[in-house]
mmCIF file of C-alpha atoms in Angstrom:
data_model
loop_
_atom_site.group_PDB
_atom_site.id
_atom_site.type_symbol
_atom_site.label_atom_id
_atom_site.label_comp_id
_atom_site.label_asym_id
_atom_site.label_seq_id
_atom_site.Cartn_x
_atom_site.Cartn_y
_atom_site.Cartn_z
ATOM 1 C CA MET A 1479 7.617 19.456 -0.901
ATOM 2 C CA PHE A 1480 4.886 20.387 -3.346
ATOM 3 C CA PRO A 1481 1.448 21.694 -2.291
ATOM 4 C CA PHE A 1482 -1.134 19.266 -0.932
ATOM 5 C CA ARG A 1483 -3.583 20.154 -3.726
ATOM 6 C CA THR A 1484 -0.980 19.057 -6.242
ATOM 7 C CA LEU A 1485 -0.472 15.905 -4.213
ATOM 8 C CA LEU A 1486 -4.153 15.039 -4.645
ATOM 9 C CA VAL A 1487 -3.766 15.284 -8.420
ATOM 10 C CA VAL A 1488 -0.591 13.215 -8.409
ATOM 11 C CA PHE A 1489 -2.085 10.495 -6.241
ATOM 12 C CA GLY A 1490 -5.039 10.364 -8.608
ATOM 13 C CA THR A 1491 -2.713 9.651 -11.519
ATOM 14 C CA LEU A 1492 -1.108 6.811 -9.572
ATOM 15 C CA THR A 1493 -4.280 4.705 -9.569
ATOM 16 C CA ALA A 1494 -3.119 1.427 -11.056
ATOM 17 C CA THR A 1495 -4.658 0.014 -14.205
ATOM 18 C CA ALA A 1496 -2.413 -3.045 -14.299
ATOM 19 C CA CYS A 1497 -4.896 -5.079 -12.241
ATOM 20 C CA SER A 1498 -7.468 -4.696 -15.006
ATOM 21 C CA PRO A 1499 -7.224 -5.133 -18.774
ATOM 22 C CA SER A 1500 -7.933 -1.465 -19.462
ATOM 23 C CA ALA A 1501 -5.183 0.872 -20.649
ATOM 24 C CA PRO A 1502 -4.467 4.333 -19.235
ATOM 25 C CA SER A 1503 -6.646 7.031 -20.737
ATOM 26 C CA SER A 1504 -5.305 10.038 -22.596
ATOM 27 C CA ASP A 1505 -6.309 12.210 -19.622
ATOM 28 C CA THR A 1506 -4.091 10.149 -17.369
ATOM 29 C CA ALA A 1507 -1.229 10.378 -19.817
ATOM 30 C CA ALA A 1508 -1.503 14.160 -19.841
ATOM 31 C CA ALA A 1509 -1.612 14.488 -16.052
ATOM 32 C CA PRO A 1510 1.350 15.857 -14.100
ATOM 33 C CA ALA A 1511 4.146 13.360 -13.715
ATOM 34 C CA ALA A 1512 4.264 11.479 -10.454
ATOM 35 C CA PRO A 1513 7.178 12.214 -8.141
ATOM 36 C CA ARG A 1514 10.127 9.990 -8.892
ATOM 37 C CA SER A 1515 11.340 7.839 -6.077
ATOM 38 C CA GLY A 1516 14.761 6.353 -5.694
ATOM 39 C CA GLY A 1517 15.509 6.014 -2.023
ATOM 40 C CA VAL A 1518 17.737 8.527 -0.328
ATOM 41 C CA LYS A 1519 19.110 9.885 -3.586
ATOM 42 C CA SER A 1520 15.840 11.652 -4.316
ATOM 43 C CA GLY A 1521 15.125 12.507 -0.706
ATOM 44 C CA CYS A 1522 12.821 9.712 0.352
ATOM 45 C CA LEU A 1523 12.219 11.475 3.661
ATOM 46 C CA SER A 1524 10.805 14.565 1.947
ATOM 47 C CA ARG A 1525 7.424 12.919 1.343
ATOM 48 C CA ALA A 1526 5.989 13.100 4.857
ATOM 49 C CA TYR A 1527 2.633 14.743 4.182
ATOM 50 C CA PRO A 1528 0.649 15.164 7.423
ATOM 51 C CA GLU A 1529 -2.634 14.957 5.501
ATOM 52 C CA ILE A 1530 -2.015 11.329 4.539
ATOM 53 C CA GLY A 1531 -2.768 8.532 6.965
ATOM 54 C CA GLY A 1532 -5.567 8.510 9.470
ATOM 55 C CA PRO A 1533 -7.724 6.254 11.581
ATOM 56 C CA ILE A 1534 -8.672 2.781 10.426
ATOM 57 C CA SER A 1535 -11.139 0.244 11.797
ATOM 58 C CA LEU A 1536 -10.809 -3.113 10.073
ATOM 59 C CA VAL A 1537 -10.645 -6.869 10.662
ATOM 60 C CA SER A 1538 -7.388 -8.798 10.491
ATOM 61 C CA HIS A 1539 -6.880 -12.145 8.789
ATOM 62 C CA THR A 1540 -7.099 -13.719 12.248
ATOM 63 C CA GLY A 1541 -10.582 -12.282 12.751
ATOM 64 C CA GLU A 1542 -9.591 -9.583 15.238
ATOM 65 C CA THR A 1543 -10.904 -6.029 15.067
ATOM 66 C CA VAL A 1544 -7.978 -3.643 14.678
ATOM 67 C CA THR A 1545 -7.452 0.120 14.569
ATOM 68 C CA GLU A 1546 -4.403 2.292 13.974
ATOM 69 C CA ASP A 1547 -3.626 1.989 17.685
ATOM 70 C CA THR A 1548 -3.059 -1.734 17.181
ATOM 71 C CA PHE A 1549 -0.020 -0.979 15.063
ATOM 72 C CA LYS A 1550 1.492 1.980 16.873
ATOM 73 C CA GLY A 1551 4.842 1.520 18.547
ATOM 74 C CA ARG A 1552 6.847 0.562 15.467
ATOM 75 C CA ALA A 1553 7.114 1.512 11.804
ATOM 76 C CA THR A 1554 4.413 0.098 9.525
ATOM 77 C CA LEU A 1555 4.442 -0.359 5.750
ATOM 78 C CA ILE A 1556 0.943 -0.316 4.226
ATOM 79 C CA TYR A 1557 -0.240 -1.495 0.815
ATOM 80 C CA PHE A 1558 -3.766 -1.395 -0.625
ATOM 81 C CA GLY A 1559 -4.382 -4.389 -2.890
ATOM 82 C CA PHE A 1560 -6.386 -7.597 -3.170
ATOM 83 C CA THR A 1561 -5.789 -11.321 -3.330
ATOM 84 C CA TYR A 1562 -7.229 -11.822 -6.837
ATOM 85 C CA CYS A 1563 -4.806 -9.265 -8.302
ATOM 86 C CA PRO A 1564 -2.894 -11.241 -10.945
ATOM 87 C CA ASP A 1565 0.441 -9.448 -11.025
ATOM 88 C CA VAL A 1566 0.911 -5.981 -9.501
ATOM 89 C CA CYS A 1567 -0.018 -6.916 -5.935
ATOM 90 C CA PRO A 1568 2.032 -10.112 -5.622
ATOM 91 C CA MET A 1569 4.988 -8.497 -7.381
ATOM 92 C CA THR A 1570 4.849 -5.568 -4.951
ATOM 93 C CA LEU A 1571 4.726 -7.857 -1.929
ATOM 94 C CA VAL A 1572 7.647 -9.885 -3.262
ATOM 95 C CA SER A 1573 9.606 -6.654 -3.775
ATOM 96 C CA ILE A 1574 8.930 -5.690 -0.153
ATOM 97 C CA ALA A 1575 10.167 -9.059 1.078
ATOM 98 C CA ARG A 1576 13.356 -8.683 -0.949
ATOM 99 C CA ALA A 1577 13.892 -5.180 0.425
ATOM 100 C CA TYR A 1578 13.600 -6.477 3.984
ATOM 101 C CA LYS A 1579 16.309 -9.042 3.291
ATOM 102 C CA MET A 1580 18.622 -6.196 2.205
ATOM 103 C CA LEU A 1581 18.339 -4.345 5.528
ATOM 104 C CA PRO A 1582 21.448 -4.281 7.725
ATOM 105 C CA GLU A 1583 21.940 -7.308 9.917
ATOM 106 C CA GLY A 1584 19.976 -7.003 13.137
ATOM 107 C CA MET A 1585 17.587 -4.325 11.815
ATOM 108 C CA ALA A 1586 13.951 -5.362 12.216
ATOM 109 C CA PRO A 1587 11.753 -4.523 9.200
ATOM 110 C CA PRO A 1588 8.510 -2.565 9.536
ATOM 111 C CA GLN A 1589 5.350 -4.483 10.211
ATOM 112 C CA THR A 1590 3.566 -4.989 6.891
ATOM 113 C CA LEU A 1591 -0.149 -4.518 6.209
ATOM 114 C CA LEU A 1592 -2.140 -5.505 3.134
ATOM 115 C CA ILE A 1593 -5.489 -3.683 3.205
ATOM 116 C CA SER A 1594 -7.856 -5.363 0.774
ATOM 117 C CA VAL A 1595 -9.849 -3.169 -1.601
ATOM 118 C CA ASP A 1596 -12.005 -6.187 -2.481
ATOM 119 C CA PRO A 1597 -13.814 -7.027 0.779
ATOM 120 C CA ALA A 1598 -16.524 -8.964 -1.054
ATOM 121 C CA ARG A 1599 -14.022 -11.721 -1.897
ATOM 122 C CA ASP A 1600 -11.241 -11.089 0.615
ATOM 123 C CA THR A 1601 -12.655 -12.531 3.788
ATOM 124 C CA PRO A 1602 -10.375 -13.032 6.802
ATOM 125 C CA GLU A 1603 -10.128 -16.703 5.830
ATOM 126 C CA THR A 1604 -9.040 -15.862 2.278
ATOM 127 C CA LEU A 1605 -6.481 -13.364 3.516
ATOM 128 C CA ALA A 1606 -5.176 -15.836 6.117
ATOM 129 C CA GLN A 1607 -4.201 -18.206 3.340
ATOM 130 C CA TYR A 1608 -2.839 -15.467 1.072
ATOM 131 C CA VAL A 1609 -0.502 -13.867 3.603
ATOM 132 C CA THR A 1610 1.319 -17.163 4.154
ATOM 133 C CA THR A 1611 2.682 -17.137 0.584
ATOM 134 C CA ALA A 1612 6.356 -17.991 0.972
ATOM 135 C CA ALA A 1613 7.664 -15.147 -1.197
ATOM 136 C CA PHE A 1614 5.771 -12.482 0.764
ATOM 137 C CA PRO A 1615 7.063 -10.702 3.907
ATOM 138 C CA ASP A 1616 7.045 -12.985 6.941
ATOM 139 C CA ASN A 1617 5.184 -10.415 9.034
ATOM 140 C CA LEU A 1618 2.428 -9.676 6.501
ATOM 141 C CA VAL A 1619 -0.984 -8.969 8.060
ATOM 142 C CA GLY A 1620 -4.090 -8.968 5.893
ATOM 143 C CA LEU A 1621 -6.903 -6.526 6.705
ATOM 144 C CA THR A 1622 -10.463 -6.377 5.420
ATOM 145 C CA GLY A 1623 -13.830 -5.068 6.593
ATOM 146 C CA THR A 1624 -17.136 -3.781 5.354
ATOM 147 C CA LYS A 1625 -17.270 -1.703 2.188
ATOM 148 C CA ASP A 1626 -17.630 1.444 4.266
ATOM 149 C CA GLN A 1627 -14.727 0.534 6.550
ATOM 150 C CA VAL A 1628 -12.405 -0.166 3.638
ATOM 151 C CA ARG A 1629 -13.420 3.010 1.818
ATOM 152 C CA ALA A 1630 -12.829 5.080 4.967
ATOM 153 C CA ALA A 1631 -9.363 3.582 5.400
ATOM 154 C CA ALA A 1632 -8.498 4.253 1.748
ATOM 155 C CA ASP A 1633 -9.755 7.821 1.989
ATOM 156 C CA SER A 1634 -7.445 8.402 4.959
ATOM 157 C CA PHE A 1635 -4.510 7.547 2.697
ATOM 158 C CA ILE A 1636 -5.836 9.295 -0.420
ATOM 159 C CA ALA A 1637 -5.898 5.848 -1.990
ATOM 160 C CA ASP A 1638 -8.517 5.207 -4.645
ATOM 161 C CA TYR A 1639 -9.942 2.005 -6.045
ATOM 162 C CA SER A 1640 -12.834 0.921 -8.233
ATOM 163 C CA ARG A 1641 -14.488 -2.229 -9.481
ATOM 164 C CA ILE A 1642 -13.950 -2.945 -13.181
ATOM 165 C CA ASP A 1643 -16.157 -5.444 -14.995
ATOM 166 C CA ASP A 1644 -14.033 -8.148 -16.593
ATOM 167 C CA ASP A 1645 -15.660 -10.979 -18.543
ATOM 168 C CA SER A 1646 -12.354 -12.855 -18.629
ATOM 169 C CA SER A 1647 -12.377 -13.157 -14.848
ATOM 170 C CA SER A 1648 -14.214 -16.058 -13.202
ATOM 171 C CA ALA A 1649 -15.664 -13.535 -10.740
ATOM 172 C CA GLY A 1650 -16.747 -11.194 -13.527
ATOM 173 C CA TYR A 1651 -14.750 -8.250 -12.243
ATOM 174 C CA THR A 1652 -11.359 -7.033 -11.089
ATOM 175 C CA MET A 1653 -10.195 -3.998 -9.101
ATOM 176 C CA ASP A 1654 -8.171 -0.975 -10.129
ATOM 177 C CA HIS A 1655 -6.386 0.655 -7.216
ATOM 178 C CA THR A 1656 -3.720 3.103 -6.178
ATOM 179 C CA SER A 1657 -0.418 1.256 -6.095
ATOM 180 C CA LEU A 1658 1.643 2.970 -3.432
ATOM 181 C CA LEU A 1659 3.475 1.861 -0.302
ATOM 182 C CA TYR A 1660 2.928 4.068 2.741
ATOM 183 C CA LEU A 1661 5.526 4.039 5.517
ATOM 184 C CA MET A 1662 4.073 5.113 8.843
ATOM 185 C CA ASP A 1663 6.194 5.859 11.892
ATOM 186 C CA ALA A 1664 5.586 4.544 15.402
ATOM 187 C CA ASP A 1665 2.972 7.257 15.990
ATOM 188 C CA TRP A 1666 1.061 6.399 12.778
ATOM 189 C CA LYS A 1667 2.334 9.489 10.975
ATOM 190 C CA LEU A 1668 3.368 9.229 7.341
ATOM 191 C CA LYS A 1669 7.146 9.067 7.081
ATOM 192 C CA THR A 1670 7.351 8.570 3.319
ATOM 193 C CA PHE A 1671 5.756 6.669 0.451
ATOM 194 C CA PHE A 1672 7.078 4.573 -2.406
ATOM 195 C CA THR A 1673 5.784 4.359 -5.983
ATOM 196 C CA HIS A 1674 5.920 1.659 -8.650
ATOM 197 C CA GLU A 1675 9.248 3.124 -9.762
ATOM 198 C CA ASP A 1676 10.928 2.058 -6.551
ATOM 199 C CA THR A 1677 12.897 -1.163 -6.515
ATOM 200 C CA SER A 1678 13.750 -3.440 -3.628
ATOM 201 C CA GLU A 1679 17.103 -1.679 -3.484
ATOM 202 C CA THR A 1680 15.695 1.850 -3.213
ATOM 203 C CA ILE A 1681 13.093 0.757 -0.665
ATOM 204 C CA ALA A 1682 15.772 -0.926 1.430
ATOM 205 C CA ALA A 1683 18.007 2.156 1.260
ATOM 206 C CA CYS A 1684 15.231 4.428 2.472
ATOM 207 C CA LEU A 1685 14.074 2.023 5.181
ATOM 208 C CA THR A 1686 17.612 1.750 6.468
ATOM 209 C CA GLU A 1687 17.780 5.523 6.900
ATOM 210 C CA VAL A 1688 14.344 5.734 8.491
ATOM 211 C CA LEU A 1689 14.761 2.843 10.888
ATOM 212 C CA GLN A 1690 18.129 4.141 12.091
ATOM 213 C CA GLU A 1691 16.580 7.403 13.316
#
């Protein structure tokens, strides 16, 4: 396990640019390489940093106010994204759904949360429609809130995001955001995280080990 200060740098380099037309800067290219994932082979359970994951206060796609206590009692897989994301977000959610189908028979998958980093457009009503997409996990819950509530939740997970002006978008902007999957245990403690390098297979392998504990 590398030092938490290094973790902050690494997480900063994992801020996705794929949701916007901009390319990675030279500074990003020169940053320390992100930790490689790969399920149990690379020790997926060695990424349980206690500094990551804290309180949240948001609104679900059903209009209910929720906190971290709402989701305690079982494992939870969390992703920060937004419904207008053209490729990275839907592809990630599809990958999660495929991973769940690879779990051993009878093993219940984690509950799945999509925390929107675009609360201006992602109302509960918008999220309610989005989470029903057939290729996404069946148990997907969409969360949104005020700008301050969303920023506080992201800060708890060292997840960053920013608005990027985009003339090609009908809304005039898109969002860049950290593209990680955070696996929390039943006590809302980080168990591990997955990066863009993980596949459905490596996610399923790690989840199988975690959920058997």
